Every structure is written in structure tokens, then in C-alpha cells.
Amino acid sequence: MNREFIQAIEDLEKERQISKDVLIEAIESALVSAYKKNYGTSQNVRVDIDHESGDIAVLMRMDVVEEVEDELTQISIDEAREIDYRYEVGDIVEYQVTPRDFGRIAAQTAKQVVVQRIREAERGMIFDDYITRQGEIVTGTVQRISNETIFVNLGKTEGILSANEQVPGERYKVNDRLKVYIMDVKKTTKGPQVFLSRSHPGLVKRLFELEVPEIEDGTVEIKGIAREAGSRTKLAVYTSFEDVDPVGACVGTRGTRVQAIVDELHGEKIDIIVWNEDPKELIASVLSPAKVEEVIIAENGEKAATVVVPDYQLSLAIGKEGQNVRLAAKVSGWKIDIKSHSQYEKGEEVDIVKCDEEDPIEG
């Protein structure tokens, strides 16, 4: 090893932000192991690398004692004072034992350590980059498909789109480009793993933020979102500005904004409704497109309500397999009991559909 190697380490420090001192310490530690492995010794040695010249020295370390019990690690006080009269019991004697051919081993070992540290630094930088981007949308390319898991090339790393986070009905091929939601980032022994989603409600929320300037600048706020991926999403929006139509802002001129999002979601239906602090108004709105006759808030303090709809609107209010009322309950956070006008008049009991606590209301 020589001055050129030290210069290379200094360049790494500047380019990759890998500390020169930390790197040299790691090389020294690795060289101790290499020395013991190649020269079959268990003796107490350390390796010293000159930080300026790059010269390497293997130093035997011996404890100065009155009486030697272990010749590999101890030296008597009399022998120590033959080297230097100032030695005392408890001191450490060091002398060089660098083998002639140790330079070759040192070069190989140092290269391995540097490569490993560069890899670790790159992994650390990738993790730091993506951990701050949780909850964001990124665009990637399908790199490979294993069973039902899709691996997406994000540029610096590979993201994992598991079967559970894919949208029913969506099919992708290698080299297809797609927008994905960064759901989680974890450190592993193989490097950072970025877990992606196409079915998370946050994907729809972020798409609206990208497409609607009024949401991005805070003029319009997304107060609630509920999604059954691949089928329908309900989005509740609000603004404190009287001259702004929050639904109109999201829909866009001739529906261009919402259509761009629907296209990205391959035809998923999106209901956009106005958020209202009045629970009666809110519940009536979230059941759109059904018309509501009356909303009766429970008197027991629970967030529950009975909703009366015209007889001919009952199936529309409930939706196919209960989807409309289920999404309405999730986006509003209220338990909703839907009755037709006739059922309400007769006092018939109907099952309550409530907000599932495990499903995120906020994306």
C-alpha cells in the first residue's frame, strides 16, 4: 500500500462521504484477521497504517510481567528492559513482525474492505433517501416478476410490489412503467427494501395532489379517503375559501383532472364529495350518488346514524355487495344504518355498516 492508495481513500471521503479515519480503522482490523489467518498465529498483534504515506506495519504486542505464563502474549520485565530500560510491569511492548509478502495480502484485503464499505455507504444513502419519501409516489419500471411478486426498478434500488398490494385485474409485463406508492422502507442484511403499493388509498390521494394545484398549495384539503382498489374510491374534500369549489377543482375543466387519475387507475370509479362538519350533511353527501331523505343521529353519543332513503334508492345507497355504504362509512368515520322509507315507517331492523378501524381514513 502506498501514497496513491491513501489518495484514493481521500477521494472516496469527498465523493462518497465515507470517513477516511473510519475506513483506515476498518482496513487495519481486517488486516489483523488476515494476518492471523494466513500465518496461523493467535498472538496479540495490531496493524498500523500510516495515514500519510500508506505504509503498513504489523506490530506484535506483549504485556510486560514479572513472570511469563504465556509466551505468546507476555514478556518478562528483564527481557523488556533489554529493549528499553524504561519499561515497567504492566506496560506493553510492541515490535514489528511484518512478513515480507504481507503487501500482497494487505492490498487484497484493503480492496475487499473498501468495496464493502462503499456498498454499505451506498445502501445507507439509499435507505436515507427512501425513508424520507414514505407516503410519496414514484415511477418505476417492472424489472422482473417472481410468482405473483413484482420487482420494480426505481433507479437507485429495486422496490417490491407484493400480490397483496396489487390491484385486482391489473396485469403488468417486464419493462412496463407504473406509478407506485412507497408504503414502507426497511433495513435488511441485503440492503434497504422498499415496499410498494398500487392499492393503498394514499396512492389516490397523492395522485390528486400531483394533478390538482389547489390541493398541492393547500387551498383544497382532502379530509377523508376510502378505497376499494380497482373498483371505487370516495374522496371527501374541503376548502375554507368561499370562492373556491373544491369538487370542481378536483374534477377540472371538462373533467380533465379526475380523468387523468381514473386513467392511471385503469378505470377505477372516483366519487368526490364535499366534506361538511355537520354530520347530517356529511353522511348525506358521502352516500352519493344515492338521494337521502333524512339522517337521524344516534342519541347515545356514538358516531352512528340512521339514514332514510326512498324505496327505489335503497339498492343504490347500499351499492353492489354493500360497497357504497361501506366506503361511505369509512370515509366519514360514522356507523351508517340505511333504511328504505318503507322499512323506516314499519320500524324494521337493518344491519349497521360501520367504519372499519383498520382501514385508513386519511391516505
Coordinates of C-alpha atoms in Angstrom, one line a residue:
M1 CA 0.0 0.0 0.0
N2 CA 1.3 3.5 -0.7
R3 CA 0.5 7.2 -1.0
E4 CA -1.6 6.6 -4.1
F5 CA -3.9 4.3 -2.1
I6 CA -4.2 6.9 0.6
Q7 CA -5.1 9.5 -2.1
A8 CA -7.8 7.1 -3.3
I9 CA -9.3 6.8 0.2
E10 CA -9.3 10.6 0.5
D11 CA -11.1 10.9 -2.8
L12 CA -13.7 8.4 -1.5
E13 CA -14.2 10.5 1.5
K14 CA -15.0 13.5 -0.6
E15 CA -17.2 11.7 -3.2
R16 CA -19.0 9.2 -1.0
Q17 CA -18.8 10.9 2.4
I18 CA -17.0 7.8 3.8
S19 CA -14.7 8.9 6.7
K20 CA -11.0 8.3 5.9
D21 CA -10.2 7.5 9.5
V22 CA -13.1 5.1 9.8
L23 CA -12.1 3.4 6.6
I24 CA -8.5 3.0 7.6
E25 CA -9.5 1.6 11.0
A26 CA -11.7 -1.0 9.2
I27 CA -8.8 -1.9 7.0
E28 CA -6.4 -2.3 10.0
S29 CA -8.9 -4.5 11.7
A30 CA -9.4 -6.7 8.6
L31 CA -5.6 -6.9 8.2
V32 CA -5.2 -8.3 11.8
S33 CA -7.7 -11.1 10.9
A34 CA -5.9 -11.7 7.5
Y35 CA -2.5 -11.9 9.3
K36 CA -3.7 -14.4 11.8
K37 CA -5.5 -16.5 9.1
N38 CA -2.5 -16.5 6.7
Y39 CA 0.3 -17.0 9.3
G40 CA -1.6 -19.3 11.7
T41 CA -1.0 -17.3 14.8
S42 CA -3.1 -16.4 17.8
Q43 CA -0.5 -13.9 19.0
N44 CA -1.6 -10.4 20.1
V45 CA -0.9 -8.2 17.1
R46 CA -2.2 -5.0 15.7
V47 CA -1.8 -3.4 12.3
D48 CA -0.8 0.3 11.9
I49 CA -1.3 2.2 8.6
D50 CA 0.4 5.5 8.2
H51 CA -2.3 8.0 7.3
E52 CA 0.1 10.0 5.1
S53 CA 2.4 7.5 3.4
G54 CA 0.2 4.4 3.5
D55 CA 3.0 2.3 4.9
I56 CA 1.8 -0.8 6.8
A57 CA 3.3 -2.3 9.9
V58 CA 2.3 -5.4 11.8
L59 CA 3.2 -5.0 15.4
M60 CA 3.4 -7.8 18.0
R61 CA 2.0 -6.7 21.4
M62 CA 3.4 -8.2 24.6
D63 CA 2.4 -7.5 28.1
V64 CA 5.3 -6.8 30.5
V65 CA 5.1 -9.1 33.5
E66 CA 7.3 -10.3 36.4
E67 CA 6.9 -14.0 35.5
V68 CA 5.9 -15.2 32.0
E69 CA 2.9 -17.6 31.9
D70 CA 2.0 -17.2 28.2
E71 CA 5.0 -16.8 25.8
L72 CA 2.7 -15.7 23.0
T73 CA 1.3 -12.7 24.8
Q74 CA 3.8 -11.9 27.6
I75 CA 7.4 -10.8 28.1
S76 CA 9.4 -10.7 31.3
I77 CA 10.5 -7.3 32.8
D78 CA 14.1 -8.3 32.3
E79 CA 13.7 -9.0 28.5
A80 CA 11.7 -5.8 28.1
R81 CA 14.4 -3.7 29.7
E82 CA 16.9 -5.2 27.3
I83 CA 14.8 -3.4 24.6
D84 CA 14.3 -0.2 26.6
Y85 CA 15.3 0.3 30.2
R86 CA 12.3 2.5 30.9
Y87 CA 9.7 -0.4 30.6
E88 CA 7.8 -1.3 33.8
V89 CA 5.5 -4.2 34.7
G90 CA 2.0 -3.5 33.1
D91 CA 3.5 -1.8 30.1
I92 CA 3.0 -3.1 26.5
V93 CA 6.0 -3.8 24.3
E94 CA 5.5 -3.6 20.6
Y95 CA 7.8 -4.7 17.8
Q96 CA 7.4 -5.1 14.1
V97 CA 6.8 -8.6 12.7
T98 CA 5.6 -7.6 9.2
P99 CA 6.1 -10.6 6.8
R100 CA 7.9 -9.9 3.5
D101 CA 4.9 -10.9 1.4
F102 CA 2.3 -9.2 3.5
G103 CA 1.9 -6.4 1.0
R104 CA 0.0 -8.6 -1.5
I105 CA -2.3 -9.8 1.3
A106 CA -2.8 -6.3 2.5
A107 CA -3.7 -5.0 -0.9
Q108 CA -6.3 -7.7 -1.5
T109 CA -7.8 -7.2 2.0
A110 CA -7.9 -3.4 1.7
K111 CA -9.7 -3.7 -1.6
Q112 CA -12.3 -6.0 -0.1
V113 CA -12.9 -3.7 2.8
V114 CA -13.1 -0.6 0.6
V115 CA -15.6 -2.3 -1.7
Q116 CA -17.7 -3.5 1.2
R117 CA -17.7 0.0 2.8
I118 CA -18.7 1.6 -0.4
R119 CA -21.5 -0.9 -0.8
E120 CA -22.6 -0.2 2.8
A121 CA -22.4 3.6 2.3
E122 CA -24.5 3.3 -0.9
R123 CA -27.1 1.2 0.9
G124 CA -27.2 3.7 3.7
M125 CA -27.7 6.6 1.3
I126 CA -30.5 4.7 -0.5
F127 CA -32.2 3.9 2.8
D128 CA -31.9 7.6 4.0
D129 CA -33.3 8.7 0.6
Y130 CA -36.3 6.5 0.5
I131 CA -37.2 6.5 4.2
T132 CA -37.9 10.3 3.8
R133 CA -40.1 9.5 0.8
Q134 CA -42.5 7.2 2.6
G135 CA -46.0 8.1 1.5
E136 CA -44.9 9.5 -1.8
I137 CA -45.5 8.4 -5.4
V138 CA -42.6 7.3 -7.6
T139 CA -42.4 6.0 -11.2
G140 CA -40.6 2.8 -11.9
T141 CA -40.2 0.0 -14.4
V142 CA -41.2 -3.6 -14.0
Q143 CA -37.8 -5.4 -13.8
R144 CA -38.9 -8.9 -13.1
I145 CA -41.8 -10.9 -11.9
S146 CA -41.4 -13.8 -9.4
N147 CA -44.6 -15.8 -8.8
E148 CA -47.1 -13.0 -8.0
T149 CA -44.5 -10.5 -6.7
I150 CA -43.4 -7.7 -9.0
F151 CA -40.0 -6.2 -8.6
V152 CA -39.8 -2.6 -9.8
N153 CA -36.7 -0.7 -10.8
L154 CA -36.8 2.7 -9.1
G155 CA -33.4 3.8 -10.4
K156 CA -31.2 3.6 -7.4
T157 CA -32.8 0.4 -6.0
E158 CA -35.4 -2.2 -6.5
G159 CA -38.9 -1.9 -5.0
I160 CA -41.2 -4.8 -4.0
L161 CA -44.8 -4.8 -5.1
S162 CA -46.3 -7.9 -3.4
A163 CA -49.5 -9.6 -4.5
N164 CA -51.4 -8.1 -1.6
E165 CA -50.6 -4.6 -2.7
Q166 CA -51.5 -5.0 -6.3
V167 CA -54.9 -4.1 -7.7
P168 CA -57.2 -6.9 -8.8
G169 CA -57.4 -7.0 -12.5
E170 CA -54.2 -5.1 -13.2
R171 CA -51.6 -7.1 -15.1
Y172 CA -48.0 -6.0 -15.8
K173 CA -45.2 -7.2 -18.0
V174 CA -41.4 -6.7 -17.8
N175 CA -40.4 -3.1 -18.9
D176 CA -43.9 -1.7 -18.2
R177 CA -43.8 1.7 -16.4
L178 CA -46.1 2.3 -13.5
K179 CA -46.7 4.8 -10.7
V180 CA -46.4 3.2 -7.2
Y181 CA -46.9 4.4 -3.6
I182 CA -43.9 4.0 -1.2
M183 CA -45.6 2.2 1.7
D184 CA -42.6 1.2 3.9
V185 CA -38.8 1.1 3.9
K186 CA -36.8 -1.4 5.9
K187 CA -33.1 -2.1 6.5
T188 CA -32.0 -5.7 5.9
T189 CA -28.7 -7.6 5.6
K190 CA -29.1 -7.4 1.8
G191 CA -29.6 -3.7 1.9
P192 CA -32.7 -1.5 2.1
Q193 CA -36.0 -2.9 0.9
V194 CA -38.6 -0.6 -0.4
F195 CA -42.2 -1.9 -0.2
L196 CA -44.6 -0.5 -2.8
S197 CA -48.4 -0.4 -3.2
R198 CA -50.8 0.1 -6.0
S199 CA -53.9 -0.5 -3.8
H200 CA -53.2 1.9 -0.9
P201 CA -55.6 4.8 -0.6
G202 CA -52.6 7.1 -0.3
L203 CA -51.8 6.5 -4.0
V204 CA -55.1 8.1 -5.0
K205 CA -54.5 11.0 -2.5
R206 CA -51.0 11.7 -3.9
L207 CA -52.3 11.5 -7.5
F208 CA -54.8 14.2 -6.7
E209 CA -52.0 16.3 -5.1
L210 CA -50.0 16.0 -8.3
E211 CA -52.9 16.7 -10.6
V212 CA -54.7 19.4 -8.6
P213 CA -52.7 22.6 -7.8
E214 CA -55.3 23.7 -5.3
I215 CA -54.6 20.6 -3.2
E216 CA -50.9 21.0 -3.6
D217 CA -51.0 24.6 -2.3
G218 CA -53.4 23.9 0.5
T219 CA -56.4 25.8 -0.9
V220 CA -58.4 22.5 -1.0
E221 CA -57.9 19.8 1.6
I222 CA -58.5 16.1 1.4
K223 CA -60.4 15.4 4.7
G224 CA -61.1 11.7 4.1
I225 CA -60.5 8.9 1.6
A226 CA -61.7 5.4 1.3
R227 CA -60.8 3.0 -1.4
E228 CA -61.6 -0.5 -2.7
A229 CA -58.8 -0.7 -5.2
G230 CA -59.7 -1.4 -8.8
S231 CA -63.4 -0.7 -8.2
R232 CA -64.2 2.6 -6.4
T233 CA -62.8 5.4 -4.3
K234 CA -64.6 8.0 -2.3
L235 CA -62.8 11.3 -1.6
A236 CA -64.1 14.0 0.8
V237 CA -62.6 17.5 0.1
Y238 CA -62.9 20.8 1.9
T239 CA -62.0 24.4 1.4
S240 CA -62.3 27.5 3.7
F241 CA -62.2 29.8 0.6
E242 CA -65.8 30.8 -0.3
D243 CA -64.9 31.5 -3.9
V244 CA -63.4 28.0 -4.5
D245 CA -65.4 25.0 -5.5
P246 CA -63.4 22.1 -4.0
V247 CA -65.2 19.4 -6.1
G248 CA -64.8 21.5 -9.3
A249 CA -61.1 22.0 -8.6
C250 CA -60.6 18.2 -8.3
V251 CA -62.7 17.4 -11.4
G252 CA -61.1 20.0 -13.6
T253 CA -62.3 21.7 -16.8
R254 CA -64.4 19.1 -18.6
G255 CA -63.3 16.5 -16.1
T256 CA -59.7 16.5 -17.3
R257 CA -58.0 16.3 -13.9
V258 CA -60.1 13.5 -12.5
Q259 CA -60.0 11.7 -15.8
A260 CA -56.2 11.6 -15.8
I261 CA -56.3 9.9 -12.4
V262 CA -59.0 7.5 -13.5
D263 CA -56.8 6.6 -16.5
E264 CA -53.8 6.0 -14.2
L265 CA -56.0 3.7 -12.1
H266 CA -57.3 1.9 -15.2
G267 CA -60.9 2.9 -14.9
E268 CA -61.4 2.9 -11.1
K269 CA -64.5 5.0 -10.3
I270 CA -64.0 8.1 -8.1
D271 CA -66.7 9.8 -6.1
I272 CA -65.7 13.3 -5.0
I273 CA -67.9 14.9 -2.3
V274 CA -67.7 18.0 -0.2
W275 CA -66.7 17.5 3.5
N276 CA -69.0 19.1 6.0
E277 CA -68.6 19.4 9.7
D278 CA -72.3 18.9 10.1
P279 CA -72.6 15.1 10.4
K280 CA -76.0 15.0 8.8
E281 CA -74.8 16.9 5.7
L282 CA -71.6 14.8 5.6
I283 CA -73.4 11.5 5.7
A284 CA -76.0 12.6 3.1
S285 CA -73.1 13.6 0.8
V286 CA -70.9 10.5 1.2
L287 CA -73.8 8.2 0.2
S288 CA -73.7 9.9 -3.2
P289 CA -75.0 9.1 -5.9
A290 CA -78.0 8.0 -3.8
K291 CA -80.5 10.6 -2.7
V292 CA -81.1 10.8 1.1
E293 CA -84.5 11.7 2.7
E294 CA -83.3 12.0 6.3
V295 CA -80.3 11.4 8.5
I296 CA -81.1 10.6 12.2
I297 CA -78.1 10.9 14.5
A298 CA -78.0 8.3 17.4
E299 CA -78.8 9.8 20.8
N300 CA -76.4 7.5 22.8
G301 CA -73.3 9.5 22.0
E302 CA -71.9 7.0 19.5
K303 CA -70.9 8.1 16.0
A304 CA -73.8 6.3 14.5
A305 CA -76.7 7.4 12.3
T306 CA -79.8 6.0 10.6
V307 CA -80.2 7.1 7.0
V308 CA -83.6 7.0 5.3
V309 CA -83.7 6.8 1.5
P310 CA -86.5 6.5 -1.0
D311 CA -87.5 2.9 -1.6
Y312 CA -86.2 3.0 -5.2
Q313 CA -82.9 4.4 -4.0
L314 CA -82.1 1.6 -1.4
S315 CA -80.1 -0.6 -3.6
L316 CA -78.2 2.4 -5.0
A317 CA -77.4 3.7 -1.5
I318 CA -76.2 0.3 -0.4
G319 CA -74.3 -0.4 -3.6
K320 CA -73.2 -3.7 -5.2
E321 CA -72.4 -6.1 -2.3
G322 CA -72.7 -3.2 0.1
Q323 CA -69.8 -1.2 -1.4
N324 CA -71.3 2.2 -1.5
V325 CA -72.4 2.3 2.2
R326 CA -69.2 0.6 3.2
L327 CA -67.0 3.3 1.6
A328 CA -69.3 6.0 2.9
A329 CA -68.8 4.7 6.5
K330 CA -65.0 4.5 6.0
V331 CA -64.6 8.0 4.5
S332 CA -66.9 9.7 7.1
G333 CA -65.9 7.6 10.1
W334 CA -69.6 7.1 11.0
K335 CA -71.6 3.9 11.5
I336 CA -74.4 4.0 9.0
D337 CA -77.7 2.2 9.2
I338 CA -79.6 2.5 5.9
K339 CA -83.3 2.0 5.7
S340 CA -85.8 2.5 2.9
H341 CA -88.7 4.8 3.5
S342 CA -91.0 1.8 3.9
Q343 CA -88.7 0.0 6.3
Y344 CA -88.3 3.1 8.4
E345 CA -92.1 3.5 8.5
K346 CA -92.5 -0.1 9.6
G347 CA -89.7 0.1 12.1
E348 CA -87.8 -2.8 10.6
E349 CA -84.2 -3.5 11.8
V350 CA -81.4 -3.3 9.3
D351 CA -77.7 -4.2 9.9
I352 CA -75.4 -1.3 10.6
V353 CA -72.5 -0.7 8.4
K354 CA -69.6 0.9 10.3
C355 CA -66.2 2.3 9.6
D356 CA -63.5 -0.4 9.8
E357 CA -61.0 0.9 12.3
E358 CA -58.1 -0.9 10.5
D359 CA -58.7 0.9 7.2
P360 CA -57.1 4.3 6.9
I361 CA -59.4 7.2 6.6
E362 CA -56.5 9.5 5.8
G363 CA -54.4 8.4 2.8

